[in-house]
Structures are given as structure tokens and as C-alpha cells.
Amino acid sequence: MSLVTSLQLILPQRPREGTKLFCSLKNPTQELSFSSSSSPISLLPKLISFALALSLTSSSPALAIPSLSSSQPLTTPFTQSKFVQTGLLNGKIRPCPSTNPGCVSTNPTSSSFSFPLTIPESDTQDPIQKLKEAIVSTQKNPKFLVLEDTPYGRYLEAEVEGGGFSRDVMEFLVKQDVVAYRCMATKVTFVYPFTTAFGDSKGQEERMKKLIDQLGWYAPTFEYME
């Protein structure tokens, strides 16, 4: 439908000169005549309504009002938690994501921080092999995803059974006698309408404690330092 046709449909028709209108409420029989000298009808409200209707229904980008859904989706804690990034970051174990409370990491910038492990001098077994054996012994349905020699040390990534039919990630970076790690749940729970994830790092701390007891390696804590 053209713009002219739409205007013709929405705008009121101007009465011809000499047309008689019955518009007196006090005397319904009184006739009023319309002439060219009469004051024009205000068209501003109708023009505004027409412009809005045209902009909403027009297929022309120049006329249509931009849709909020056409823009890029907003970044929320919920959407961020869906993208799990693993692997080293600048040669170090990654910190825990700010949107994931179910995590513990030896990265010093992490909110849930743990000290790296230290391998005793008396332990001569290959540390990566010992880590894999300890994971198999202490975790359910483990799956080893990455084993890589990097300039920063030997990197191991494993996936194990988590809570609620989810899978958790365990990452290790072995450099000489120091072992950095990150243990993280991949499923994050949000309670509407709050944007802060529900949970804590206790489950991952307990997971690592079982693993460390199996390894027999030194694991310093804040309590020990006091």
C-alpha cells in the first residue's frame, strides 16, 4: 500500500462547501454550514499515529524503527557461564571464572585460591603418570582430554563426573617439582531473578583433598602458614 493511499485512509475527508452538519447539542435541529473560511481540523495527532504505524510495519530500513532483538545479545553472567575456557592462559593455569563459584585454582588472581602442590624429592615416579593413576582411583568416570608438553611445563586436562549428571574439569600444569591446578564444575546454577550464581567451592576442594591424599604430595594451606 502506497504512502498516499495510506494517508487517504487515515486522514478525515474535508466536507465540501455548503454541506450541512447537525452538531449542536442544545438544538439538534439547528443546521451548521461548512465553508472554506471555517477553521481547519487539527491533523497533528493523526499524523503522529500514522507515522508510528508506518514505521512499525514498513519493510524499509530507513522507515522502520530498529528492533531490540536485532542487536547483539547482551552479555550476562548466565551466558558467560555457558562458555567454559580451558587450557593455559599466558603460560599459567587459568583463574576461576567470576561467574562460577564451584571452582578452585592456584592462579593468584582467582577468588577461590589454593596453593600449588609440591612434589617431594623422594618421589621419583613420573608426576603425570601418578596424577592419572590418582584421578582414576579417586574420581568417577574419568576421561583424559589433553596431555601436552609446553614451554611452561607439562599440561594435563581431565574430565570427571560431577554433580547433577554434569561433568567437571581438572587441569594440571607440572613444572619440575611444582604442580599448579584448577578444578572446576561446568554446570553453574542461577536462581531467578538473581544474577549471582548459587554454590561454592567446597565440593571442588573436597575433590582435590582426596586426590592429594592419594598422591602424597605436599599441599600448603593458609591454616598451616599460621
mmCIF file of C-alpha atoms in Angstrom, residues 14 18 30 35 66 116 119 140 172 184 201 204:
data_model
loop_
_atom_site.group_PDB
_atom_site.id
_atom_site.type_symbol
_atom_site.label_atom_id
_atom_site.label_comp_id
_atom_site.label_asym_id
_atom_site.label_seq_id
_atom_site.Cartn_x
_atom_site.Cartn_y
_atom_site.Cartn_z
ATOM 1 C CA ARG A 14 -12.873 17.560 4.262
ATOM 2 C CA GLY A 18 -22.270 24.122 1.660
ATOM 3 C CA GLN A 30 -30.021 23.631 14.082
ATOM 4 C CA SER A 35 -17.374 26.905 4.300
ATOM 5 C CA PRO A 66 15.354 -0.671 14.916
ATOM 6 C CA PRO A 116 50.249 -25.189 44.247
ATOM 7 C CA ILE A 119 56.346 -32.999 44.826
ATOM 8 C CA LYS A 140 34.164 -41.341 38.844
ATOM 9 C CA PHE A 172 47.246 -29.557 35.981
ATOM 10 C CA MET A 184 36.031 -26.574 38.192
ATOM 11 C CA SER A 201 33.998 -24.169 46.018
ATOM 12 C CA GLN A 204 35.961 -28.966 44.398
#
